[in-house]
mmCIF file of C-alpha atoms and ligand atoms in Angstrom:
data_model
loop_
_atom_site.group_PDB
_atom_site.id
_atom_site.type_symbol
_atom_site.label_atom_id
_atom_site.label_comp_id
_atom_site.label_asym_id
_atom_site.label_seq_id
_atom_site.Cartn_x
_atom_site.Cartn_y
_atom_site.Cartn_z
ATOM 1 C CA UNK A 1082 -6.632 -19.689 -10.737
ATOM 2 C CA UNK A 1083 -6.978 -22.587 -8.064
ATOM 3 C CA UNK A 1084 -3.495 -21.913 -6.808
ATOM 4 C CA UNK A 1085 -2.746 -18.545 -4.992
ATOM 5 C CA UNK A 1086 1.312 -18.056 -5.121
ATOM 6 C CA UNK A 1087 1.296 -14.702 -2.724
ATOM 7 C CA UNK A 1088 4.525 -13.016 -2.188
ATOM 8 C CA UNK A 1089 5.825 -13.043 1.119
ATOM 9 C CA UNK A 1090 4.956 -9.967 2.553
ATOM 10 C CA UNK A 1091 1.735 -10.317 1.619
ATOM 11 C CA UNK A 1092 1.149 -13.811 3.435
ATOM 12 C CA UNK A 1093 2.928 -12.316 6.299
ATOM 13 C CA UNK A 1094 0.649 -9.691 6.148
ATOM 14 C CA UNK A 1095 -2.656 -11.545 5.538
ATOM 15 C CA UNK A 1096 -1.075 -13.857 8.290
ATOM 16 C CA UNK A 1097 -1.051 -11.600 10.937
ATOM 17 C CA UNK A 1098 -3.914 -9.027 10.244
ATOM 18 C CA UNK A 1099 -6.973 -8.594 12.769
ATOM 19 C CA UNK A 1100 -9.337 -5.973 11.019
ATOM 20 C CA UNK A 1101 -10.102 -6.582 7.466
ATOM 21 C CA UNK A 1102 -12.431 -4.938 5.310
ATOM 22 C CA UNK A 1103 -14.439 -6.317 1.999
ATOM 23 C CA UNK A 1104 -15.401 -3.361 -0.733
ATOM 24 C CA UNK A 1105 -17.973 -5.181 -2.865
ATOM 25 C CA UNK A 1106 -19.310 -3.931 -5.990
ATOM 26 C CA UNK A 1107 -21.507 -5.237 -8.959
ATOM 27 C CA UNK A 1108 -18.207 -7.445 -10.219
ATOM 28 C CA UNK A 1109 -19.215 -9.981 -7.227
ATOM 29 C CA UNK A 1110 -22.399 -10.684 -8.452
ATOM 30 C CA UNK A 1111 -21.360 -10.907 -12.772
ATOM 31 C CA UNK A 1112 -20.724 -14.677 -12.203
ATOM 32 C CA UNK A 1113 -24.467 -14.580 -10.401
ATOM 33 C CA UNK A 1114 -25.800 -13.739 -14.404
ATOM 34 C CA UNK A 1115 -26.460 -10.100 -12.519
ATOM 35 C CA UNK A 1116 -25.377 -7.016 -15.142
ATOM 36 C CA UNK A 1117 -22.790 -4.687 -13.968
ATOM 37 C CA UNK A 1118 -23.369 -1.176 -14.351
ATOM 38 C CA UNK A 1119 -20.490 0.019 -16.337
ATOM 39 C CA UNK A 1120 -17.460 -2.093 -18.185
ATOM 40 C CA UNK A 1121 -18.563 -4.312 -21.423
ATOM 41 C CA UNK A 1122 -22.405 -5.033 -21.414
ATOM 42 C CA UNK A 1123 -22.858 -2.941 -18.420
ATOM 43 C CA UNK A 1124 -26.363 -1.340 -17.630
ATOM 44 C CA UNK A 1125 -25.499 1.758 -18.270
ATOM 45 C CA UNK A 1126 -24.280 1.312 -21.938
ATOM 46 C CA UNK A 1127 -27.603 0.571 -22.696
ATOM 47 C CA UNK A 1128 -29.328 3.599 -20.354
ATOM 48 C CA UNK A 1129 -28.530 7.099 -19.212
ATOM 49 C CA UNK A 1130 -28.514 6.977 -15.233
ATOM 50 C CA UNK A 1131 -30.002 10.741 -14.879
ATOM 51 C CA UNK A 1132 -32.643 9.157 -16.711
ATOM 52 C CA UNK A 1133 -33.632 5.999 -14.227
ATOM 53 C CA UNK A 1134 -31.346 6.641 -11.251
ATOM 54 C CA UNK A 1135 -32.632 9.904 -9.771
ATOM 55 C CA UNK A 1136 -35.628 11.439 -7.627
ATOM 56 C CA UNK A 1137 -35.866 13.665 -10.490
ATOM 57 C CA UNK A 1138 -35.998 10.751 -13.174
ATOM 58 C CA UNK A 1139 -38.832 9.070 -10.426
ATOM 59 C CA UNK A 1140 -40.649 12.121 -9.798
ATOM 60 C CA UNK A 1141 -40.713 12.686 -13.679
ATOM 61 C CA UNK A 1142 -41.868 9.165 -15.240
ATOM 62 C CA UNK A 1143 -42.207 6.849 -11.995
ATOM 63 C CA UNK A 1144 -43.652 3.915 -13.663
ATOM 64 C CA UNK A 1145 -40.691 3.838 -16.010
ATOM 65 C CA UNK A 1146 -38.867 3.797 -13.243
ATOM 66 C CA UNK A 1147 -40.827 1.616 -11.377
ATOM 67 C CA UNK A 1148 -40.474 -1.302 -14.143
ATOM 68 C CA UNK A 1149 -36.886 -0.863 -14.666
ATOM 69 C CA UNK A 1150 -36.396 -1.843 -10.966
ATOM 70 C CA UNK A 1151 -39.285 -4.386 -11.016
ATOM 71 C CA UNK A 1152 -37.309 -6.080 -13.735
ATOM 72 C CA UNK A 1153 -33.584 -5.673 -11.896
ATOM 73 C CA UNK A 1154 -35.654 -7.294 -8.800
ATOM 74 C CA UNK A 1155 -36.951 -10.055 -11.024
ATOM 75 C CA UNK A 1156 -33.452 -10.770 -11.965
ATOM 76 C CA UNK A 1157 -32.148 -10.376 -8.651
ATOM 77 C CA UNK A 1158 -34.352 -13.309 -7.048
ATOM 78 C CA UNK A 1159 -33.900 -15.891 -10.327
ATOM 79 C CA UNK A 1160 -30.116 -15.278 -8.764
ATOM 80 C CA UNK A 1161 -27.801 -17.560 -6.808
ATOM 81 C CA UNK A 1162 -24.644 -16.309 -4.749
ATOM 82 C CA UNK A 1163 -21.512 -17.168 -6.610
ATOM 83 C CA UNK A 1164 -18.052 -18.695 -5.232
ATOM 84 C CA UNK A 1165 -17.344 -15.333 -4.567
ATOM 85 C CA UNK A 1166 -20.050 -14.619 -1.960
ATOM 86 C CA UNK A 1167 -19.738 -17.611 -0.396
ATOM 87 C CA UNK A 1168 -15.772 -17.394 -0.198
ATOM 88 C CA UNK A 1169 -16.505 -13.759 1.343
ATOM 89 C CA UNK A 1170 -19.083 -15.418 3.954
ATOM 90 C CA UNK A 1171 -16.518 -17.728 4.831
ATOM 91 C CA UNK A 1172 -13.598 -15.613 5.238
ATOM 92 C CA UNK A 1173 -15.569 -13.986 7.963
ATOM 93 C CA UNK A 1174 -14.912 -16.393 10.175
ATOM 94 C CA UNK A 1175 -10.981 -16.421 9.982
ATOM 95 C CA UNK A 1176 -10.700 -12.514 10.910
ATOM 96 C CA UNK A 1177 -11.392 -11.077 14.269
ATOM 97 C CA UNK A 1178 -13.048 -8.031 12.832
ATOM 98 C CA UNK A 1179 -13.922 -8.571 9.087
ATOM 99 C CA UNK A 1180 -17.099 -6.544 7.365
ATOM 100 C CA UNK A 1181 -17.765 -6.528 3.868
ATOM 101 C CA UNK A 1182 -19.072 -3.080 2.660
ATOM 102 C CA UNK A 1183 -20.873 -3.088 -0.209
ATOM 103 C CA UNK A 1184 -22.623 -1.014 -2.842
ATOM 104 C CA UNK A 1185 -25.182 -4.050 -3.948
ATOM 105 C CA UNK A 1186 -28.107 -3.864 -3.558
ATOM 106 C CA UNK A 1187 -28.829 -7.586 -4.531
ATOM 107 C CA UNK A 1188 -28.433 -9.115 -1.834
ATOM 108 C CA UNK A 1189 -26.627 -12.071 -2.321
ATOM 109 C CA UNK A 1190 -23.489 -11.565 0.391
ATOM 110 C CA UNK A 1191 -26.322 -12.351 3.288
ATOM 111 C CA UNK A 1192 -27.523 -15.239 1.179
ATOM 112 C CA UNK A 1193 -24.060 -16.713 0.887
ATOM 113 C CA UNK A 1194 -24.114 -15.636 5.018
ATOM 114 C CA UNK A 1195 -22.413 -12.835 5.420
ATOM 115 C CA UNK A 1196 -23.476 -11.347 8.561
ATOM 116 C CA UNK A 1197 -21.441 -7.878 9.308
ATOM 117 C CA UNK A 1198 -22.100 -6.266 6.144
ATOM 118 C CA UNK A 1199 -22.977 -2.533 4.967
ATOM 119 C CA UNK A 1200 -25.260 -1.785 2.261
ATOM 120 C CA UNK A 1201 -23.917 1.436 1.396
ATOM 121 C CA UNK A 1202 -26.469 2.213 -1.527
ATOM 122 C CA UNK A 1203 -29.433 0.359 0.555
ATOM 123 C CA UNK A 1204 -31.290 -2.180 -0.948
ATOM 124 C CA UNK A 1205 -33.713 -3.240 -3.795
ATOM 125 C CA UNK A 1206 -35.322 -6.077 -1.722
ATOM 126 C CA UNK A 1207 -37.785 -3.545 -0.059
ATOM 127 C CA UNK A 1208 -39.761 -0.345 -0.975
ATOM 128 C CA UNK A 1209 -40.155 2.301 0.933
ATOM 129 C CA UNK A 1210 -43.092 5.044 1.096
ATOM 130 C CA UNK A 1211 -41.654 8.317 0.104
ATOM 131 C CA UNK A 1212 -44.083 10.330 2.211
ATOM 132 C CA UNK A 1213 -43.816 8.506 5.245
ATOM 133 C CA UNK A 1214 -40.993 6.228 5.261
ATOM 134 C CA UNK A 1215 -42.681 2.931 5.871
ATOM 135 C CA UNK A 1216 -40.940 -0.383 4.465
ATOM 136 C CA UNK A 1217 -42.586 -3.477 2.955
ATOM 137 C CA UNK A 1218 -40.902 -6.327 0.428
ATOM 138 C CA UNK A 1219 -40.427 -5.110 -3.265
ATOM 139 C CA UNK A 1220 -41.098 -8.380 -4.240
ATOM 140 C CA UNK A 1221 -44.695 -7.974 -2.694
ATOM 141 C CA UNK A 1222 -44.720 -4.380 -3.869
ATOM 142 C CA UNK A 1223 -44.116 -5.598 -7.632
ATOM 143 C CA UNK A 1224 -46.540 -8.818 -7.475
ATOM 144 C CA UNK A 1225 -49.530 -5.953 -6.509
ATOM 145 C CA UNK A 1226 -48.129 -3.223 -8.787
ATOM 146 C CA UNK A 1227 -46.010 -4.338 -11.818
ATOM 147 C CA UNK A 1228 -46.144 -1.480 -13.962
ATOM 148 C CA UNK A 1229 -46.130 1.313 -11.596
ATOM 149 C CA UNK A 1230 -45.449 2.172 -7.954
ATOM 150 C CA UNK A 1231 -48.135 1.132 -5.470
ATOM 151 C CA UNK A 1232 -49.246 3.772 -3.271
ATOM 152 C CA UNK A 1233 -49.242 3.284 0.886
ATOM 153 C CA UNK A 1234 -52.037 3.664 3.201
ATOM 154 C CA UNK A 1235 -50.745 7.034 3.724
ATOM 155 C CA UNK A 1236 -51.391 7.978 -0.112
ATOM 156 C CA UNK A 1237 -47.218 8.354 -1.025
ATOM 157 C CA UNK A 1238 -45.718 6.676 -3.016
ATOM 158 C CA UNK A 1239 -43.249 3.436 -2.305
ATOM 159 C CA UNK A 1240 -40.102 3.378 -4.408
ATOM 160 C CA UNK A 1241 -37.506 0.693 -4.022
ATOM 161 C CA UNK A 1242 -35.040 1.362 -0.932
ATOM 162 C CA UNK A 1243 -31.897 2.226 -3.237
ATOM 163 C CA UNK A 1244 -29.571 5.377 -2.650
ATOM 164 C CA UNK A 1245 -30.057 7.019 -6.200
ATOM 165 C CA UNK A 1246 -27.659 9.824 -7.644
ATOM 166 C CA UNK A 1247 -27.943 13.206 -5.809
ATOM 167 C CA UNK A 1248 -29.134 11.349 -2.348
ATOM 168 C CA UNK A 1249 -27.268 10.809 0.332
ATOM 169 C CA UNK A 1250 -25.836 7.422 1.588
ATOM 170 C CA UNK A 1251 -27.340 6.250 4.809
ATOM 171 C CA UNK A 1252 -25.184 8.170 7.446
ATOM 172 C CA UNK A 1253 -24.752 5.292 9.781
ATOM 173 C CA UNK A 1254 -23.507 2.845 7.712
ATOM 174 C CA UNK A 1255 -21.258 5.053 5.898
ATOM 175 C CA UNK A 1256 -19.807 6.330 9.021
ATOM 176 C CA UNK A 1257 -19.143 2.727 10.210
ATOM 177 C CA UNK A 1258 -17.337 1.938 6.637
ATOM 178 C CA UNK A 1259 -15.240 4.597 7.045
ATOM 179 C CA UNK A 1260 -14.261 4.084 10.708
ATOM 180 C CA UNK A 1261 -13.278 0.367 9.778
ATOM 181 C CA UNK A 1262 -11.784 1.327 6.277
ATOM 182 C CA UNK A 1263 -9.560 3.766 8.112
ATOM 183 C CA UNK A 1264 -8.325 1.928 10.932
ATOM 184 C CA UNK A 1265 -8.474 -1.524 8.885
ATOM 185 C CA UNK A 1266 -4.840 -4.077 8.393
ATOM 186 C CA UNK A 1267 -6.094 -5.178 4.966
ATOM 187 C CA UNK A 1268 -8.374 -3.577 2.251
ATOM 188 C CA UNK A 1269 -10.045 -6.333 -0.336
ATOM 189 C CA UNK A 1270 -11.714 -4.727 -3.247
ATOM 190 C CA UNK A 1271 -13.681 -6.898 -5.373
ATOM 191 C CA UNK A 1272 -15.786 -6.219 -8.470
ATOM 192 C CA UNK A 1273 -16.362 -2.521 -8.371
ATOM 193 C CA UNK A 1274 -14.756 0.509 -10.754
ATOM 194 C CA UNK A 1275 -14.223 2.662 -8.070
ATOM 195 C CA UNK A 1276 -16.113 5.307 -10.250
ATOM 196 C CA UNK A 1277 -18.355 6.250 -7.695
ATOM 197 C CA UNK A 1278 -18.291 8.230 -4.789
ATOM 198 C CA UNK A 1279 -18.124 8.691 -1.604
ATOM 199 C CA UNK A 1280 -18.058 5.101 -1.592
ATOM 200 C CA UNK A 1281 -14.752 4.956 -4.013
ATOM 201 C CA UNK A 1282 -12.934 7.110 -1.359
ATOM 202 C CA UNK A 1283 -13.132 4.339 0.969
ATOM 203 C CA UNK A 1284 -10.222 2.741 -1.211
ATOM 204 C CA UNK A 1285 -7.880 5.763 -0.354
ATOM 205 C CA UNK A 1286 -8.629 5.836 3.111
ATOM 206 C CA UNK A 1287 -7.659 2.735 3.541
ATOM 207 C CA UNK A 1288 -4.299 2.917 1.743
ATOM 208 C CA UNK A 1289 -3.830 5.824 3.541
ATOM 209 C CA UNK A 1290 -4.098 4.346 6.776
ATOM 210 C CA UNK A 1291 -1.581 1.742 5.484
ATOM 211 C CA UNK A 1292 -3.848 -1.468 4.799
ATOM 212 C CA UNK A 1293 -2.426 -4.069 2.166
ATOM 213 C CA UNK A 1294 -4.859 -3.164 -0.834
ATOM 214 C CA UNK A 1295 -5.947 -5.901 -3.116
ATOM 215 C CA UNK A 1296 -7.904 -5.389 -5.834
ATOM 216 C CA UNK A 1297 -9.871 -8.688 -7.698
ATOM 217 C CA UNK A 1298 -10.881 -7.233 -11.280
ATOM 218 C CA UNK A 1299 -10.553 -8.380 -14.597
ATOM 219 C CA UNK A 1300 -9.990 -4.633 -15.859
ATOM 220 C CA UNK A 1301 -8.045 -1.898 -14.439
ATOM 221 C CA UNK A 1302 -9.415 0.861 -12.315
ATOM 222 C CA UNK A 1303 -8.379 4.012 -11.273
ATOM 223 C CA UNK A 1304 -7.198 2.530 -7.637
ATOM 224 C CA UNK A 1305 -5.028 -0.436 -9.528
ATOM 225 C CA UNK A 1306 -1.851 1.024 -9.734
ATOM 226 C CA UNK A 1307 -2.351 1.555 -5.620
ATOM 227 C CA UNK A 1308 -2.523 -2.329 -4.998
ATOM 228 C CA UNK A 1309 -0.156 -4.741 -3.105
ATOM 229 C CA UNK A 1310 -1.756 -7.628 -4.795
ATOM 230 C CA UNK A 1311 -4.292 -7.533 -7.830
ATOM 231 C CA UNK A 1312 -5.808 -10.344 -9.382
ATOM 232 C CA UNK A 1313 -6.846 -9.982 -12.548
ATOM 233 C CA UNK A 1314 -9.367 -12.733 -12.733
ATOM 234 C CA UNK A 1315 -13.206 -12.936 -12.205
ATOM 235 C CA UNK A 1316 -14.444 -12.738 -8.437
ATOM 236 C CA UNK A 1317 -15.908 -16.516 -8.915
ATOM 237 C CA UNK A 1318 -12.386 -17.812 -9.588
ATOM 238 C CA UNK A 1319 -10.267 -15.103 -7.261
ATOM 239 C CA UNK A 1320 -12.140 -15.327 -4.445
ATOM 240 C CA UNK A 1321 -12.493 -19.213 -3.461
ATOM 241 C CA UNK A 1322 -8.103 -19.060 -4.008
ATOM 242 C CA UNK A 1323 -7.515 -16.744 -1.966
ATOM 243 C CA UNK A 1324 -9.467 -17.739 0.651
ATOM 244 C CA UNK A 1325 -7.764 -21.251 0.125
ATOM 245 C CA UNK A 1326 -4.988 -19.445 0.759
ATOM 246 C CA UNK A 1327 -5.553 -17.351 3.437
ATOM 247 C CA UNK A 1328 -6.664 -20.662 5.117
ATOM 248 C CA UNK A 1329 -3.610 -22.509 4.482
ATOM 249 C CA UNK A 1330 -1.934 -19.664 6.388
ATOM 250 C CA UNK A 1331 -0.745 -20.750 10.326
ATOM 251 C CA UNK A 1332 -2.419 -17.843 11.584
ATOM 252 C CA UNK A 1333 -2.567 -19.052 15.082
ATOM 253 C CA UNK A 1334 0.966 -18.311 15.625
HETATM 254 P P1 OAD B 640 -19.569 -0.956 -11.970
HETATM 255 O O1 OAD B 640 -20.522 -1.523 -12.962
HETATM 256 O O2 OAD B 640 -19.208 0.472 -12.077
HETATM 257 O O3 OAD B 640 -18.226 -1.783 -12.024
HETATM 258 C C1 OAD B 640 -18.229 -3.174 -12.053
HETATM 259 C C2 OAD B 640 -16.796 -3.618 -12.084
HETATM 260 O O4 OAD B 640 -16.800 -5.040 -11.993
HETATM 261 C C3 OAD B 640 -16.023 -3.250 -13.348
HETATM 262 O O5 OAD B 640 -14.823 -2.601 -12.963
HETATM 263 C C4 OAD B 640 -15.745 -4.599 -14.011
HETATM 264 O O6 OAD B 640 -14.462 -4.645 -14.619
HETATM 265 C C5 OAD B 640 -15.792 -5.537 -12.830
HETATM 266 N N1 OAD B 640 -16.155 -6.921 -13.162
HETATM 267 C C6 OAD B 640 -16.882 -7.389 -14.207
HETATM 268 N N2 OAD B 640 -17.019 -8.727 -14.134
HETATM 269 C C7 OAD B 640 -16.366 -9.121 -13.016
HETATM 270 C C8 OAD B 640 -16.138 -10.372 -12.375
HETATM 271 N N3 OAD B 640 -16.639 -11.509 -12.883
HETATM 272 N N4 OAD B 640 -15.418 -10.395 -11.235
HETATM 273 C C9 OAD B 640 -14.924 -9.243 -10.707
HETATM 274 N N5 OAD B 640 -15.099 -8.038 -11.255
HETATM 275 C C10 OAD B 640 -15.810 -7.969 -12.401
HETATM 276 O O7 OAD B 640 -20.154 -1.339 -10.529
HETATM 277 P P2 OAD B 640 -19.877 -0.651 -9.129
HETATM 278 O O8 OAD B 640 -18.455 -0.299 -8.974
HETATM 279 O O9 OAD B 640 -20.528 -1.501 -8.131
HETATM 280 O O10 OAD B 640 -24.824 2.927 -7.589
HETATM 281 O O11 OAD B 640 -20.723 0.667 -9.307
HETATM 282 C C11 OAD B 640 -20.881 1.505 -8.232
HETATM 283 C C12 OAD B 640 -22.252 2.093 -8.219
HETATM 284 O O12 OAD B 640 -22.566 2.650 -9.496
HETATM 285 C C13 OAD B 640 -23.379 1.111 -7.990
HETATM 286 O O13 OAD B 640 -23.565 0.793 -6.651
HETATM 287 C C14 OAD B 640 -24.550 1.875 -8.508
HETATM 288 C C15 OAD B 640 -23.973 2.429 -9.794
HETATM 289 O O14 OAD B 640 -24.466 3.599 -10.212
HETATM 290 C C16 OAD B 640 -26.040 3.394 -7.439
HETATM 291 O O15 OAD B 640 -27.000 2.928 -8.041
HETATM 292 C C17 OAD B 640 -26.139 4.533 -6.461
#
């Protein structure tokens, strides 16, 4: 997919939008050799997510927990950004609002320099202390304490900074995606199944608020049949041509 033929409307549309919001989800980061969660080979073919995902499932066995994210972290440094992340960094600087909102926790949009970004579902580069809410690097965390959680000065317990099922999202952040997913001119979904919520309701807020809604997946979703434009390709290929395209467009006029 080098070459982008867009419709009309929807160069006019990408031609003359201000606000513009990126929905990322574990798709983005496939090409990066990162595992999605669901889909074919996803993580959660091969493991129940009540059983790793939870406070209950940490409180329960937290050194099996522990290792599963020690390993996703291991896996998460070996890892480049893809085209993808990169064509997302540079996309940022062709919008006069743009934020990319995702639900990684990888990483890998700041490494490809994306600066306004949202982690919606926080972040597995740092644990935090679960009794007093102190932060240090997982990847330090893991090199002291492989097999099971270190414990903090304090005595608690640090766990990785993730949102897991049952928590809440961080309340800033998600209150700043859905301010610019509701007011936003164009809505770019890439790489998630829009299975999960409240992050997948940032989709229909946006098509509410009448943004153009494209959607970059390989497989459908339940969102697909709301799309102006969806390319059915991987991220790594999708991204870099649209971005050539949205380039190419005289948007100065
Ligand atoms: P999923 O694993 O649910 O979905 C990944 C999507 O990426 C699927 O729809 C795939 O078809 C698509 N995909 C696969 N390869 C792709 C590629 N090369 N390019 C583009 N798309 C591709 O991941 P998310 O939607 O991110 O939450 O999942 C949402 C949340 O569920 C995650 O943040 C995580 C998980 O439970 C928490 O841990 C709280």
């Amino acid at each position: 997919m080098e070459i982008l033929d867009l419709s009309r409307a929807v160069r006019e549309r990408l031609r003359t939008a201000s606000r513009v919001v990126v929905f990322s989800g574990a798709g983005v980061s496939r090409e990066s050799g990162l595992n999605t969660f669901r889909g074919t080979g996803g993580l959660w073919e091969r493991m129940r997510p009540e059983e790793l995902a939870t406070p209950e499932a940490f409180a329960a066995d937290p050194a099996k927990v522990w290792r599963w994210y020690a390993w996703r972290h291991g896996a998460v440094a070996a890892a480049q950004p893809n085209p993808a992340h990169v064509a997302i960094a540079r996309l940022e600087s062709v919008f006069p609002s743009y934020i990319v909102v995702t639900q990684n926790v990888d990483g890998l949009h700041q490494r490809a320099g994306s600066r306004n970004l949202l982690e919606l579902h926080g972040t597995l580069l740092r644990a935090v202390c679960e009794r007093c809410g102190c932060s240090r690097e997982m990847g330090e965390a893991v090199a002291e304490s492989p097999e099971r959680p270190p414990l903090c000065a304090c005595g608690g317990r640090f766990r990785p900074a993730v949102v897991w099922f049952g928590e809440a999202l961080p309340e800033e952040a998600f209150a700043r995606a859905h301010e610019a997913s509701a007011a936003c001119d164009v809505f770019l979904s890439v790489g998630t199944s829009g299975t999960v919520w409240p992050a997948a309701g940032l989709i229909e807020l946006a098509h509410q608020g009448g943004a153009l809604f494209i959607e970059v997946n390989p497989e459908p979703t339940p969102f697909s049949r709301l799309a102006d434009l969806r390319l059915a390709a991987p991220a790594g290929e999708a991204l870099p041509a649209l971005a050539a395209a949205i380039e190419a467009l005289d948007r100065g006029r």
